[in-house]
Each structure stands twice: as structure tokens, then as C-alpha cells.
């Protein structure tokens, strides 16, 4: 019950809250965050590798680390984040209503979302694509063989629309069964209700490893039917906060490119002569003041979560349960798409 | 007080009432407009213009065929029809089952009475959402896999994909059915014919079982409200127990039953919105999907509220008409 009416409550809250705060507001979010002492970060209610709580309630994942890095840069402490779990229908209302400061919830950057919801997407932190998980016993090797199959997915996502688009374009009739929660949708699939399950490929890998009765009984089909650039987003109208939310992830990407790691950051702060490294560890020119922060903003972020490569490896790469290859998510100069504008 | 003074008082009261109503309406309009203004000033697109744009998602079951290229308003209509498609059969089952259980709770037979009492106590004390999830879970685990469906009768198949039966279809361009389409076993389960999906069965069965417990209590209270003398009179006339119930007691009990039953049907209809949790594509599910794709939460929730208000008013209207009829036939 609580879940279903949350969007309604969020809207109601926004009406009340915004009555007082209608005019545009530059810098309000940063002030609010500093005053409150925490960053309110909207995340999923549990997608391995991106944001999921462990048994002690500690959150981990790529999206979680992005928020921790921002908290470290802004408040000086990576622990000062309030994680707000949101389902895919709640997430946008929660950000619009000001319940959260940033939404880092494996959300695909699309034109509609960018142009009509009152949001700004920041930096792409993961290049994903939508795929299909099927039981091996069906002997299906391509999504094009799914004629008349039933496909389980989650409502309110780009996934639901992509499936419609893809099979319509291919002229292959399929049925979709759409559940409100991610958990209900994959449970229905693993119980045999559907012949295929579709979501972003990264999440498929996590699901197969964590939720399948026997991971070897399932395969991920080769087709990726969409581009899913996942990026955190913030409300429009606060350019200062937008800049911070953009440049903290950019700094982590640049840190990987210039070899600054969690381990060597202290050493480089003391000894590095490389201007690019000096800027990242806070011994070069002061870029922090341009963002409304201090000189050590990026140093603290790197110390807290490591550079982008370290974040990737720990959460979704070889050291994680997902064991995803770097692929498109490698740095631009190593054949991937990850590219940050210069931190200078 | 003179007659003139009291007339002036009535007139004043009327004016005050009218002013209050106007003030409340103006307040509601102001809140709505202000909210939309604020959303616009924040760069959030708002308004109901999206209803004519293509929806981009499909709805896989229901009476109204819907595909992704059709506009949002039609998706909402399909969702509304799906809500009715679940609520109406559930209401019928709930009333029939509830009446039987309500009578059973007053039966002289101890075992029957015990079973009916246990049913009411268990079903009405467990939240409906939990019951729905349990039903969905049971169906997901007990039914055979779609690729190995069970053939119950010729042309009738049962599996996790649902219950498939032959269904009359019309030929090309024709309006009336010309032949039956028989479900066939394919690579991914049964296709063709008409299918009741597990999600549909879950919501209809769940709503029926849950509401029947409340209906049973209403029926029991109604029967108990009829004076014992009526039963004795029935016996004196030599009516059988069933005849007493049918001719003497139930018609009088209806006077007590119908107003409470109206409340029950209203809550049943509203509870059908829980179907979204088990994957049945009704109105709330369509609205959720729409909010996810274009973020028009304000508008979609307004539509949901308006539709449920309309459905509830229709049910109240119908039941009040019925109540007026049964009340006249009472013994007073």
C-alpha cells in the first residue's frame, strides 16, 4: 500500500513544499545539504552492483559510490549519505518534490526525461544495453526466436517500451507481463511464468548469479536491443549543485586516466609533479572554489571510493559477483566510451 | 419566531452554504493551478495533452485490444476496462460465496458452522495484498510449466501461462463469429483461443475470497436482525428450512444487508487497484507505466482519482436504487 501511493504523496508534498519555494533557486541545494549535514541520495531498492544493502544495511554499488564521492567532496565525509530506496515509478516524483538531492538509480538518459521532467542528467557512469535472460532448456539462441513467447518485465521503465519497439520493428508477436516491482517480475520469471526476462544486461548478470535457482540453467541472449546510458540526475534550476553532481564523477574518471588511486592519493598529494595529478589531489590550482567547494574536494572523493576504474572493479567488475567485462565502460583511450571533460 | 424571520433564516443558511461550497471549489482550483504553475516554473512539462500521444508500451490482456502505437487515452481506457473486467466478476463471486458462508455460519451443523467461522476469521484478518501475493506464489509454483501444459479437456489447457479455452472468432472483416479458434500447443506454451491469465485469476479469486468474508458477516447480521417470530410463523405455515430462508427471512434481511453491502462493493472495486502488484494490467498499472515514461504523476493520479470516484458513484447509485426497492417490500 505504502509503495503504491508514494508518488501521490510525493506530488502532494511537492504542492505544499513548493508553495513556499516557487522562485528559481541557485545554490539552494548545496546550502540545504550543508545545513542538513547529509546528501539525500535516491537509489534502487536493490540491484546488485549498482545499489543494494547488505545484511547489516550497508549500501554498496556503483550508484552508491557516486553519492558517497559527492558527500566526501561536499561534506568531507563519505558516510554522510541518506540512501532513499525508490522503485521505478517513485523515483522522478521524489526528485521533483525535493525528497532527495540527487537520483543515482541506474536511470537511462532519454530526451523525454531530460526535456520534460525538470531534470538535468549529469555524467554517464555506466553504458548499458537491454538484454534477455532465458532458460537453456528452451534452446533459444537469439531474441528473434521468441515468437509468441511471454516476457516478464518491470513497469515504468525504458525496458518496457524498448521491448514493444523492438518486437514491433521485427514483426514478432510477443506477450509481456508487467509487474510493479523488480523483485516480483524476476520471481515470476524464475518460477516459469515467462519464457524470457528482460532488463539492462548488467542487472541480468546479477540476477542470474544471485537469484536463479541454478545459474547454469539460464543464458543471456546475445542481442542488446537498446542503448541505456545510465547517469545520475538532479533538479533543474540549481546550476551550482548540477555542476558539483557533474564534476565529482568526472574527477573520478580523470583520476583513473591519470593514475590517481585510493592507495596512492596521499603519496601523490605530497610528491606529484604532474599538473593533472596535482589538480586532482588538491595541490595544483584551486578548482574547488569554482564549484563552491574547497581545494581538496576531489582528493577526498578519490580517497573515499577510489577512481572510476576502482569503483567499477569493486562493484560490477571482476572482483564483484557480477563479473562484468569493462567493454564499453573502459576509458576512451583504452577502447571504451568513458570520457570526462578535462578537470582543469 | 415569525414565519418571515424563519424564511429569512433559511435563505441566509442557503447563501452561507453556497458560499462555502464556492470557497472550497475555488480553493481546489487554486491548489491545482498553483501546483501546475510551480511544476512549469521548474521546467516540468504538465497538462493532459500527452493523452493523444502514442503510448509506446503494450497491454497484453484485456477486452480492448491495445498496442504500443495507440495513444495514452486508449491505454487508460483499456486499463479502466480491465479494472471493471476484474471487479465485476469478483463482486458476483463475493456476493454468492459470502451469502452461502453467512448462512453457513448460522447452520445447526457444528462442522459446517466451524468451517464457515474459520473462513471468515482467517480471510478477513489477513491483509488482501498478502493474500494476493500468496495466491500468485501458489499458482506460480503449483501449475505446470507453459511448455508442458496439462490438457484438461480437448482444447482446454492449463499451465503457468494460464487457462486456455476455444473461443469464437470472426473471419476477416466480419463482425460476428464464424468459427472457433482452438488453443494449440506451441514452442513457448499454448497460443490461440481465449486465455485466462494467472494474474487475472489471482486478482479475481483474491478479491472474491477476501470480500466474501465481509459479505458473510453482513449476511449473518442481516439474518439475525429478522425477528424469531418470523421463523416460527414460517414453521407454522409448514415451510421447509430452505423455503423459510428464501421466502421469509432473506427478503427481510436484505433491508439490513444492502446498505452495508454497498460499502463492501465500493471497497472491493477500490481494492482491485492492488492488481498492479501481481502483474495484472489495470488502471493503476497503466498510470504507473505512464508516470515512468513521461513523469506526469500529477495528471495520472488525478485520472485515477476521477475514475475511482466515478466508479464508486455509479455503484452507490445502482445500489441505492436497489435498496429503495427492497426497503419498500419490507414488513413495515
XYZ file of C-alpha atoms in Angstrom:
676
model
C 0.000 0.000 0.000
C 2.655 2.418 1.080
C 4.549 1.888 -2.136
C 1.675 2.405 -4.475
C 0.649 5.718 -3.082
C 4.114 7.095 -2.662
C 4.035 9.005 -5.967
C 0.768 10.568 -4.854
C 2.259 11.588 -1.549
C 5.321 12.950 -3.269
C 3.173 15.096 -5.508
C 1.086 16.282 -2.600
C 4.275 17.074 -0.711
C 5.627 18.982 -3.674
C 2.485 21.087 -3.869
C 2.820 22.017 -0.219
C 6.573 22.437 -0.238
C 6.685 24.403 -3.450
C 4.002 26.810 -2.315
C 6.719 28.298 -0.162
C 9.610 27.860 -2.573
C 8.304 28.658 -6.020
C 11.017 31.002 -7.403
C 14.170 29.668 -9.031
C 16.939 28.911 -6.573
C 20.620 28.969 -7.303
C 22.748 27.214 -4.764
C 19.851 26.210 -2.544
C 20.611 22.515 -2.703
C 24.242 22.910 -1.609
C 23.154 25.131 1.292
C 20.471 22.656 2.285
C 22.909 19.744 2.109
C 25.471 21.581 4.242
C 22.877 22.612 6.782
C 21.387 19.135 6.996
C 24.817 17.523 7.071
C 23.847 14.701 4.688
C 23.273 14.174 0.987
C 19.916 12.575 0.276
C 20.504 10.110 -2.498
C 17.717 8.238 -4.296
C 18.737 4.654 -5.155
C 17.086 1.386 -6.229
C 15.597 -0.873 -3.613
C 18.198 -3.459 -4.541
C 20.035 -4.057 -7.800
C 23.326 -5.849 -7.222
C 26.342 -3.869 -8.391
C 24.519 -0.529 -8.527
C 22.809 -0.076 -5.211
C 21.932 -2.815 -2.774
C 22.001 -3.029 1.021
C 23.827 -5.921 2.696
C 22.502 -7.794 5.730
C 23.778 -5.038 8.029
C 22.059 -2.359 5.974
C 25.284 -1.031 4.428
C 24.697 0.103 0.882
C 27.143 -0.692 -1.883
C 27.314 -0.351 -5.645
C 28.350 1.963 -8.429
C 25.480 4.412 -7.882
C 26.029 4.280 -4.130
C 29.723 5.123 -4.582
C 28.828 8.091 -6.771
C 26.751 9.506 -3.924
C 29.447 8.710 -1.366
C 32.013 10.540 -3.500
C 29.748 13.591 -3.657
C 29.253 13.508 0.116
C 33.024 13.259 0.591
C 33.606 16.202 -1.756
C 30.872 18.407 -0.270
C 30.721 17.434 3.393
C 34.132 15.869 3.901
C 32.711 12.506 4.909
C 31.646 9.718 2.543
C 29.381 8.262 5.217
C 27.133 11.296 5.296
C 24.634 9.990 2.780
C 20.988 9.134 3.439
C 20.025 6.467 0.937
C 16.377 6.621 -0.075
C 15.274 3.400 -1.810
C 12.812 4.171 -4.606
C 11.052 1.984 -7.138
C 10.968 2.967 -10.766
C 7.623 4.746 -10.500
C 8.552 6.725 -7.409
C 11.951 7.971 -8.456
C 11.028 11.001 -10.556
C 8.341 12.327 -8.229
C 10.753 12.013 -5.317
C 13.345 14.167 -7.080
C 10.771 16.702 -8.307
C 9.324 17.033 -4.828
C 12.739 17.652 -3.275
C 12.687 14.472 -1.179
C 16.180 13.731 -2.490
C 19.111 15.871 -3.672
C 20.291 13.522 -6.378
C 18.870 10.453 -8.072
C 21.535 7.830 -8.703
C 19.342 4.926 -9.586
C 20.548 3.287 -12.812
C 18.345 5.650 -14.755
C 18.579 5.828 -18.540
C 19.227 9.256 -20.040
C 16.475 9.898 -22.603
C 15.299 13.022 -24.354
C 11.844 12.909 -22.781
C 13.220 12.603 -19.287
C 15.817 15.292 -19.910
C 13.492 17.782 -21.559
C 10.157 17.364 -19.830
C 10.626 16.284 -16.238
C 12.547 19.305 -14.964
C 15.794 17.391 -14.543
C 19.392 17.564 -15.675
C 21.364 14.383 -16.240
C 24.960 14.644 -15.070
C 27.740 12.275 -16.136
C 27.165 8.841 -17.637
C 28.544 6.407 -15.090
C 27.641 3.195 -16.912
C 26.926 2.343 -20.548
C 24.339 -0.403 -20.530
C 22.053 -2.101 -23.034
C 18.888 -4.086 -22.632
C 19.122 -7.850 -22.983
C 17.193 -11.057 -22.423
C 17.611 -13.896 -19.973
C 16.087 -17.254 -20.997
C 16.145 -20.793 -19.626
C 18.619 -23.001 -21.516
C 16.038 -25.759 -21.867
C 14.081 -23.652 -24.389
C 17.073 -23.966 -26.752
C 16.699 -20.336 -27.798
C 19.878 -18.671 -29.035
C 18.518 -15.363 -30.328
C 15.829 -12.887 -29.304
C 14.416 -13.279 -32.813
C 13.268 -16.796 -31.911
C 10.973 -15.519 -29.172
C 7.836 -15.536 -31.363
C 4.705 -15.922 -29.201
C 6.796 -16.089 -26.060
C 5.778 -14.368 -22.850
C 8.286 -11.876 -21.468
C 8.371 -10.642 -17.879
C 9.500 -7.105 -17.120
C 9.008 -4.225 -14.742
C 6.586 -1.374 -15.265
C 7.576 2.261 -15.638
C 10.983 1.575 -17.198
C 12.549 2.169 -20.588
C 12.778 -1.640 -20.752
C 9.029 -1.999 -21.083
C 8.943 0.393 -24.034
C 12.064 -0.997 -25.712
C 10.560 -4.488 -25.799
C 7.460 -3.103 -27.510
C 9.576 -1.173 -30.020
C 11.987 -3.992 -30.779
C 9.477 -6.751 -31.439
C 7.154 -4.403 -33.287
C 10.003 -3.461 -35.616
C 10.871 -7.129 -36.113
C 7.202 -8.004 -36.592
C 7.445 -10.756 -33.992
C 4.401 -11.091 -31.727
C 5.238 -11.473 -28.032
C 3.308 -11.010 -24.814
C 4.574 -9.012 -21.883
C 3.645 -9.469 -18.263
C 4.455 -6.326 -16.370
C 4.963 -6.211 -12.616
C 5.156 -3.204 -10.375
C 8.273 -4.329 -8.543
C 11.542 -5.593 -9.964
C 11.509 -8.445 -7.478
C 8.012 -9.619 -8.434
C 8.976 -9.529 -12.112
C 12.094 -11.693 -11.850
C 10.457 -14.056 -9.352
C 7.653 -14.642 -11.853
C 10.267 -15.393 -14.492
C 12.244 -17.832 -12.353
C 9.008 -19.579 -11.356
C 8.367 -20.300 -15.053
C 5.559 -17.822 -15.724
C 7.518 -16.244 -18.586
C 9.882 -17.688 -21.134
C 12.151 -14.654 -21.069
C 13.059 -11.856 -18.712
C 14.265 -8.502 -19.918
C 16.119 -5.639 -18.280
C 19.534 -3.978 -18.600
C 22.240 -6.535 -19.315
C 24.205 -5.580 -16.197
C 21.233 -6.368 -13.985
C 20.628 -9.649 -15.847
C 24.099 -10.851 -14.904
C 23.493 -10.007 -11.257
C 20.117 -11.705 -11.274
C 21.395 -14.888 -12.834
C 24.119 -15.156 -10.204
C 22.115 -14.132 -7.182
C 18.519 -15.147 -7.776
C 18.411 -18.048 -10.224
C 17.735 -21.457 -8.645
C 20.670 -22.711 -10.711
C 22.623 -20.048 -12.667
C 23.841 -22.607 -15.217
C 20.274 -23.248 -16.357
C 19.982 -19.770 -17.836
C 21.651 -17.897 -20.655
C 21.781 -14.230 -21.615
C 20.925 -13.835 -25.314
C 23.477 -12.033 -27.484
C 21.173 -9.217 -28.637
C 21.310 -5.897 -26.877
C 18.182 -4.150 -28.098
C 18.844 -0.647 -26.808
C 21.334 1.926 -25.589
C 20.975 2.526 -21.885
C 23.349 5.264 -20.788
C 22.902 5.347 -17.016
C 23.508 8.656 -15.311
C 22.647 10.381 -12.042
C 20.272 13.329 -12.289
C 19.401 16.448 -10.332
C 16.637 19.038 -10.419
C 16.863 21.865 -12.904
C 17.279 25.409 -11.725
C 20.241 24.886 -9.420
C 23.328 25.184 -11.610
C 25.763 25.101 -8.707
C 24.537 21.727 -7.481
C 24.319 20.484 -11.077
C 27.998 21.385 -11.549
C 29.026 19.508 -8.405
C 26.993 16.454 -9.397
C 28.690 16.514 -12.811
C 32.252 17.196 -11.787
C 32.665 14.770 -8.919
C 32.110 11.723 -11.196
C 34.199 13.455 -13.884
C 37.047 13.846 -11.413
C 36.895 10.116 -10.600
C 37.119 9.281 -14.303
C 40.007 11.699 -14.766
C 41.694 10.147 -11.726
C 41.696 6.768 -13.448
C 43.064 8.316 -16.615
C 45.962 9.985 -14.758
C 46.690 7.099 -12.429
C 45.444 8.548 -9.158
C 44.119 5.762 -6.917
C 42.697 5.416 -3.444
C 46.030 3.946 -2.380
C 48.461 6.418 -3.930
C 46.459 9.635 -3.460
C 48.229 10.611 -0.219
C 51.605 9.960 -1.751
C 50.768 11.934 -4.882
C 49.469 14.812 -2.759
C 52.872 15.031 -1.137
C 55.116 14.314 -4.089
C 53.460 14.503 -7.503
C 54.925 16.928 -10.036
C 52.322 16.102 -12.729
C 49.950 19.121 -13.050
C 46.955 16.931 -13.928
C 47.518 14.806 -10.824
C 48.169 17.914 -8.730
C 44.812 19.371 -9.702
C 43.063 16.127 -8.682
C 44.753 15.806 -5.293
C 44.380 19.485 -4.440
C 47.958 20.713 -4.730
C 47.558 22.442 -8.099
C 45.344 25.376 -8.956
C 42.189 25.649 -6.814
C 39.290 24.379 -8.879
C 37.102 23.701 -5.843
C 36.197 27.348 -5.319
C 34.629 27.425 -8.804
C 32.228 24.749 -7.581
C 31.572 26.399 -4.235
C 33.782 23.794 -2.534
C 37.285 23.781 -1.070
C 40.581 22.794 -2.672
C 40.531 19.155 -1.512
C 37.104 18.228 -2.913
C 38.332 15.730 -5.490
C 41.110 14.393 -3.250
C 38.523 13.423 -0.632
C 36.246 11.852 -3.253
C 39.098 9.702 -4.607
C 40.204 8.748 -1.091
C 36.640 7.716 -0.257
C 35.713 5.485 -3.188
C 38.777 5.245 -5.446
C 38.929 6.281 -9.076
C 36.315 5.206 -11.638
C 38.211 2.041 -12.545
C 38.446 1.003 -8.909
C 34.751 1.678 -8.403
C 33.924 -0.391 -11.463
C 36.128 -3.290 -10.468
C 34.813 -3.458 -6.905
C 31.106 -3.184 -7.746
C 30.475 -4.773 -11.131
C 33.876 -5.904 -12.453
C 35.998 -8.986 -11.882
C 36.169 -8.556 -8.091
C 32.369 -8.477 -7.763
C 29.702 -11.168 -8.094
C 28.600 -9.711 -11.426
C 31.994 -10.225 -13.103
C 31.104 -7.916 -15.970
C 33.784 -7.089 -18.540
C 34.866 -3.459 -18.876
C 33.684 -3.361 -22.505
C 32.123 -0.017 -23.398
C 32.816 1.131 -19.881
C 36.548 1.240 -20.397
C 38.320 4.601 -20.665
C 38.145 6.362 -24.025
C 41.874 5.815 -24.611
C 41.500 2.084 -23.966
C 38.752 1.445 -26.478
C 35.774 2.326 -24.291
C 33.312 5.192 -24.065
C 34.147 6.553 -20.609
C 35.352 10.078 -21.138
C 35.449 13.056 -18.823
C 35.971 16.635 -19.960
C 39.293 17.898 -18.549
C 39.360 18.734 -14.857
C 41.242 21.989 -15.277
C -40.106 33.414 15.650
C -42.329 34.821 12.943
C -42.761 32.935 9.706
C -40.978 35.757 7.840
C -37.975 35.608 10.145
C -37.617 31.847 9.757
C -37.800 32.190 5.987
C -35.048 34.785 6.108
C -33.023 32.403 8.300
C -33.402 29.597 5.780
C -32.381 31.921 2.953
C -29.295 33.055 4.882
C -28.326 29.471 5.633
C -28.635 28.663 1.956
C -26.412 31.597 0.984
C -23.798 30.608 3.550
C -23.814 27.026 2.273
C -23.457 28.163 -1.313
C -20.592 30.493 -0.409
C -18.833 27.690 1.456
C -19.161 25.330 -1.499
C -17.819 28.027 -3.828
C -14.920 28.719 -1.462
C -13.980 25.030 -1.289
C -14.148 24.700 -5.069
C -12.123 27.884 -5.587
C -9.553 26.577 -3.115
C -9.264 23.277 -5.001
C -8.879 25.058 -8.329
C -6.262 27.386 -6.842
C -4.222 24.488 -5.420
C -4.379 22.649 -8.755
C -3.388 25.712 -10.778
C -0.667 26.698 -8.373
C 0.801 23.199 -8.418
C 0.829 23.148 -12.225
C 2.380 26.654 -12.308
C 5.115 25.606 -9.933
C 5.807 22.454 -11.923
C 6.032 24.539 -15.108
C 8.371 27.058 -13.496
C 10.643 24.175 -12.600
C 10.759 23.050 -16.205
C 8.401 20.128 -15.661
C 6.010 19.747 -18.561
C 2.472 19.401 -17.350
C -1.058 19.115 -18.613
C -3.203 16.441 -20.167
C -2.002 16.982 -23.750
C 0.060 13.757 -23.554
C -3.147 11.707 -23.732
C -3.218 11.929 -27.516
C 0.426 10.894 -27.990
C 1.359 7.272 -28.763
C 1.835 5.320 -25.559
C 4.836 3.242 -26.617
C 4.034 0.309 -24.342
C 1.695 -2.590 -24.905
C -1.002 -4.152 -22.762
C -1.050 -7.893 -23.162
C -4.538 -8.790 -21.985
C -7.997 -7.362 -21.700
C -11.168 -6.800 -23.650
C -9.880 -3.776 -25.514
C -7.039 -4.605 -27.896
C -4.195 -2.232 -27.343
C -0.786 -1.920 -28.949
C 2.077 0.459 -28.422
C 1.318 2.752 -31.356
C -2.064 3.763 -29.926
C -2.497 6.866 -27.757
C -2.330 7.108 -23.975
C -6.053 7.796 -23.582
C -6.798 4.434 -25.119
C -4.308 2.805 -22.754
C -6.143 4.366 -19.819
C -9.437 3.186 -21.285
C -8.052 -0.348 -21.655
C -6.855 -0.133 -18.049
C -10.265 1.034 -16.871
C -11.979 -1.774 -18.774
C -9.541 -4.233 -17.232
C -10.419 -2.876 -13.789
C -14.100 -3.486 -14.497
C -13.244 -6.886 -16.013
C -11.731 -7.879 -12.659
C -14.096 -6.100 -10.269
C -17.453 -7.215 -11.698
C -16.869 -10.990 -11.652
C -15.178 -10.628 -8.264
C -18.230 -8.793 -6.920
C -20.582 -11.505 -8.202
C -18.481 -14.326 -6.742
C -18.028 -12.464 -3.453
C -21.768 -11.938 -3.006
C -22.678 -15.534 -3.869
C -19.895 -17.090 -1.788
C -20.394 -14.613 1.054
C -24.137 -15.286 1.231
C -23.552 -19.042 1.404
C -20.904 -18.666 4.113
C -23.032 -16.183 6.055
C -25.910 -18.660 6.084
C -23.437 -21.441 6.908
C -22.292 -19.551 9.998
C -25.828 -19.889 11.382
C -26.271 -23.525 10.359
C -27.167 -26.027 13.065
C -24.425 -28.381 11.814
C -21.311 -27.862 14.007
C -18.669 -28.769 11.427
C -20.223 -26.571 8.716
C -20.562 -23.698 11.170
C -16.960 -24.153 12.298
C -15.589 -24.157 8.769
C -17.533 -21.020 7.862
C -16.434 -19.246 11.044
C -12.807 -20.207 10.439
C -13.049 -18.961 6.864
C -14.327 -15.559 7.951
C -11.792 -15.146 10.744
C -8.792 -16.122 8.627
C -9.704 -14.307 5.427
C -10.754 -11.013 6.901
C -7.793 -10.745 9.257
C -5.013 -11.255 6.714
C -4.245 -8.200 4.530
C -5.528 -8.543 0.990
C -2.143 -7.760 -0.533
C -0.600 -10.670 1.383
C -3.378 -12.981 0.190
C -2.868 -11.880 -3.405
C 0.866 -12.482 -3.237
C 0.264 -15.907 -1.665
C -2.182 -16.843 -4.414
C 0.234 -15.648 -7.087
C 3.047 -17.581 -5.434
C 0.944 -20.730 -5.197
C -0.048 -20.519 -8.835
C 3.491 -19.824 -9.939
C 4.704 -22.938 -8.152
C 1.891 -25.436 -8.473
C 0.815 -25.084 -12.078
C 2.711 -26.955 -14.805
C 5.274 -25.175 -16.964
C 3.884 -23.414 -20.068
C 5.942 -25.640 -22.350
C 4.441 -28.765 -20.770
C 0.795 -27.739 -20.279
C -1.825 -30.129 -18.934
C -4.705 -30.935 -21.293
C -7.834 -30.920 -19.150
C -10.345 -31.461 -21.972
C -9.960 -31.359 -25.727
C -8.910 -27.782 -26.447
C -8.613 -26.826 -22.775
C -5.064 -26.386 -21.489
C -3.773 -25.365 -18.090
C -0.287 -24.110 -17.268
C 1.572 -21.212 -15.668
C 0.647 -19.359 -18.837
C -2.994 -19.560 -17.829
C -6.135 -21.463 -18.710
C -6.736 -21.616 -22.474
C -10.109 -22.470 -23.959
C -11.542 -22.475 -27.510
C -13.095 -19.146 -28.384
C -15.335 -17.986 -31.227
C -13.607 -15.618 -33.632
C -14.812 -13.685 -36.615
C -13.392 -14.129 -40.080
C -11.671 -11.336 -41.995
C -13.585 -8.078 -41.582
C -16.700 -9.746 -40.213
C -18.419 -8.707 -37.016
C -19.958 -11.971 -35.846
C -18.072 -15.132 -35.001
C -17.781 -17.612 -37.834
C -15.693 -20.347 -36.284
C -13.960 -21.432 -33.106
C -10.264 -20.847 -32.617
C -8.702 -23.765 -30.804
C -5.738 -23.275 -28.496
C -2.661 -25.100 -29.711
C 0.496 -26.177 -28.032
C 3.445 -24.226 -29.437
C 7.142 -23.866 -28.670
C 6.570 -21.471 -25.792
C 3.302 -22.773 -24.458
C -0.279 -22.644 -25.582
C -1.442 -19.999 -28.027
C -4.760 -19.174 -29.650
C -8.263 -19.336 -28.247
C -9.096 -17.338 -25.149
C -6.823 -17.448 -22.142
C -7.402 -16.502 -18.545
C -4.009 -15.371 -17.340
C -2.777 -16.380 -13.871
C -2.629 -12.682 -12.992
C -6.315 -12.277 -13.828
C -7.318 -15.388 -11.923
C -5.245 -14.210 -8.949
C -6.915 -10.838 -8.691
C -10.468 -12.096 -9.271
C -10.081 -15.027 -6.860
C -8.238 -12.933 -4.279
C -10.820 -10.147 -4.290
C -13.701 -12.654 -4.186
C -12.352 -14.730 -1.302
C -11.407 -11.687 0.745
C -14.636 -9.757 0.204
C -16.758 -12.883 0.730
C -15.625 -12.972 4.367
C -17.020 -9.484 4.930
C -20.165 -10.182 2.927
C -20.722 -13.293 5.079
C -20.719 -11.196 8.242
C -23.131 -8.721 6.697
C -25.469 -11.516 5.645
C -25.261 -13.126 9.079
C -26.094 -9.834 10.795
C -28.963 -9.319 8.368
C -30.450 -12.722 9.066
C -30.089 -12.268 12.821
C -31.919 -8.956 12.571
C -35.093 -10.710 11.430
C -37.231 -11.471 14.448
C -37.516 -15.063 15.617
C -41.292 -14.793 15.302
C -40.963 -14.730 11.529
C -39.194 -18.102 11.615
C -41.876 -19.520 13.871
C -44.548 -18.173 11.571
C -42.812 -19.830 8.652
C -42.698 -23.109 10.519
C -46.363 -22.799 11.430
C -47.163 -22.476 7.732
C -45.272 -25.706 7.123
C -42.412 -24.195 5.098
C -39.175 -26.143 4.839
C -35.970 -24.585 6.221
C -34.834 -23.567 2.753
C -38.251 -22.107 1.968
C -38.250 -20.148 5.240
C -34.876 -18.705 4.327
C -35.777 -17.894 0.747
C -39.327 -16.585 1.153
C -39.461 -15.206 4.693
C -36.060 -14.362 6.121
C -33.749 -13.237 3.306
C -36.192 -10.697 1.791
C -36.481 -9.027 5.188
C -32.785 -9.353 5.929
C -31.987 -7.510 2.697
C -33.083 -4.268 4.322
C -30.143 -4.559 6.686
C -27.805 -6.223 4.194
C -27.960 -3.919 1.187
C -26.592 -0.653 2.670
C -23.604 -2.474 4.198
C -23.127 -4.483 1.038
C -22.818 -1.221 -0.892
C -19.832 -0.289 1.240
C -18.334 -3.705 0.616
C -18.705 -3.420 -3.162
C -17.148 0.033 -3.056
C -14.107 -1.216 -1.202
C -13.869 -4.265 -3.484
C -13.713 -2.007 -6.515
C -11.065 0.197 -4.974
C -9.090 -2.839 -3.800
C -8.861 -4.001 -7.409
C -6.041 -1.442 -7.712
C -3.881 -3.958 -5.817
C -3.812 -5.980 -9.041
C -0.790 -3.934 -10.062
C 1.244 -5.891 -7.504
C 0.532 -9.227 -9.177
C 1.080 -8.086 -12.755
C -2.493 -7.613 -13.974
C -2.638 -4.557 -16.253
C -5.456 -2.464 -14.775
C -5.869 1.276 -14.434
C -3.221 1.864 -11.759
C -0.727 -0.267 -13.638
C -1.261 1.795 -16.808
C -0.899 5.006 -14.799
C 2.329 3.775 -13.185
C 3.796 2.912 -16.550
C 2.802 6.322 -17.882
C 4.378 8.108 -14.923
C 7.558 6.134 -15.532
C 7.714 7.146 -19.156
C 6.718 10.811 -19.059
C 6.663 11.751 -15.403
C 3.122 13.181 -15.422
C 2.439 11.932 -11.912
C 0.066 14.750 -11.032
C -2.105 14.194 -14.075
C -2.103 10.385 -13.892
C -3.072 10.374 -10.227
C -5.835 12.874 -10.986
C -7.139 10.458 -13.637
C -7.024 7.522 -11.209
C -8.892 9.530 -8.594
C -11.518 10.694 -11.066
C -12.101 7.185 -12.405
C -12.454 5.585 -8.975
C -14.750 8.401 -7.889
C -16.902 7.812 -10.956
C -16.988 4.031 -10.457
C -17.867 4.467 -6.789
C -20.660 6.928 -7.545
C -22.078 4.536 -10.157
C -22.056 1.647 -7.689
C -23.646 3.803 -4.977
C -26.316 4.974 -7.387
C -27.159 1.441 -8.511
C -27.165 0.017 -5.011
C -29.277 2.881 -3.649
C -31.869 2.227 -6.340
C -31.862 -1.441 -5.404
C -32.074 -0.547 -1.723
C -35.128 1.611 -2.363
C -36.813 -1.391 -3.975
C -36.062 -3.919 -1.236
C -36.892 -1.420 1.507
C -40.412 -0.984 0.130
C -41.051 -4.698 0.190
C -40.164 -4.937 3.874
C -42.641 -5.688 6.603
C -43.115 -2.188 7.921
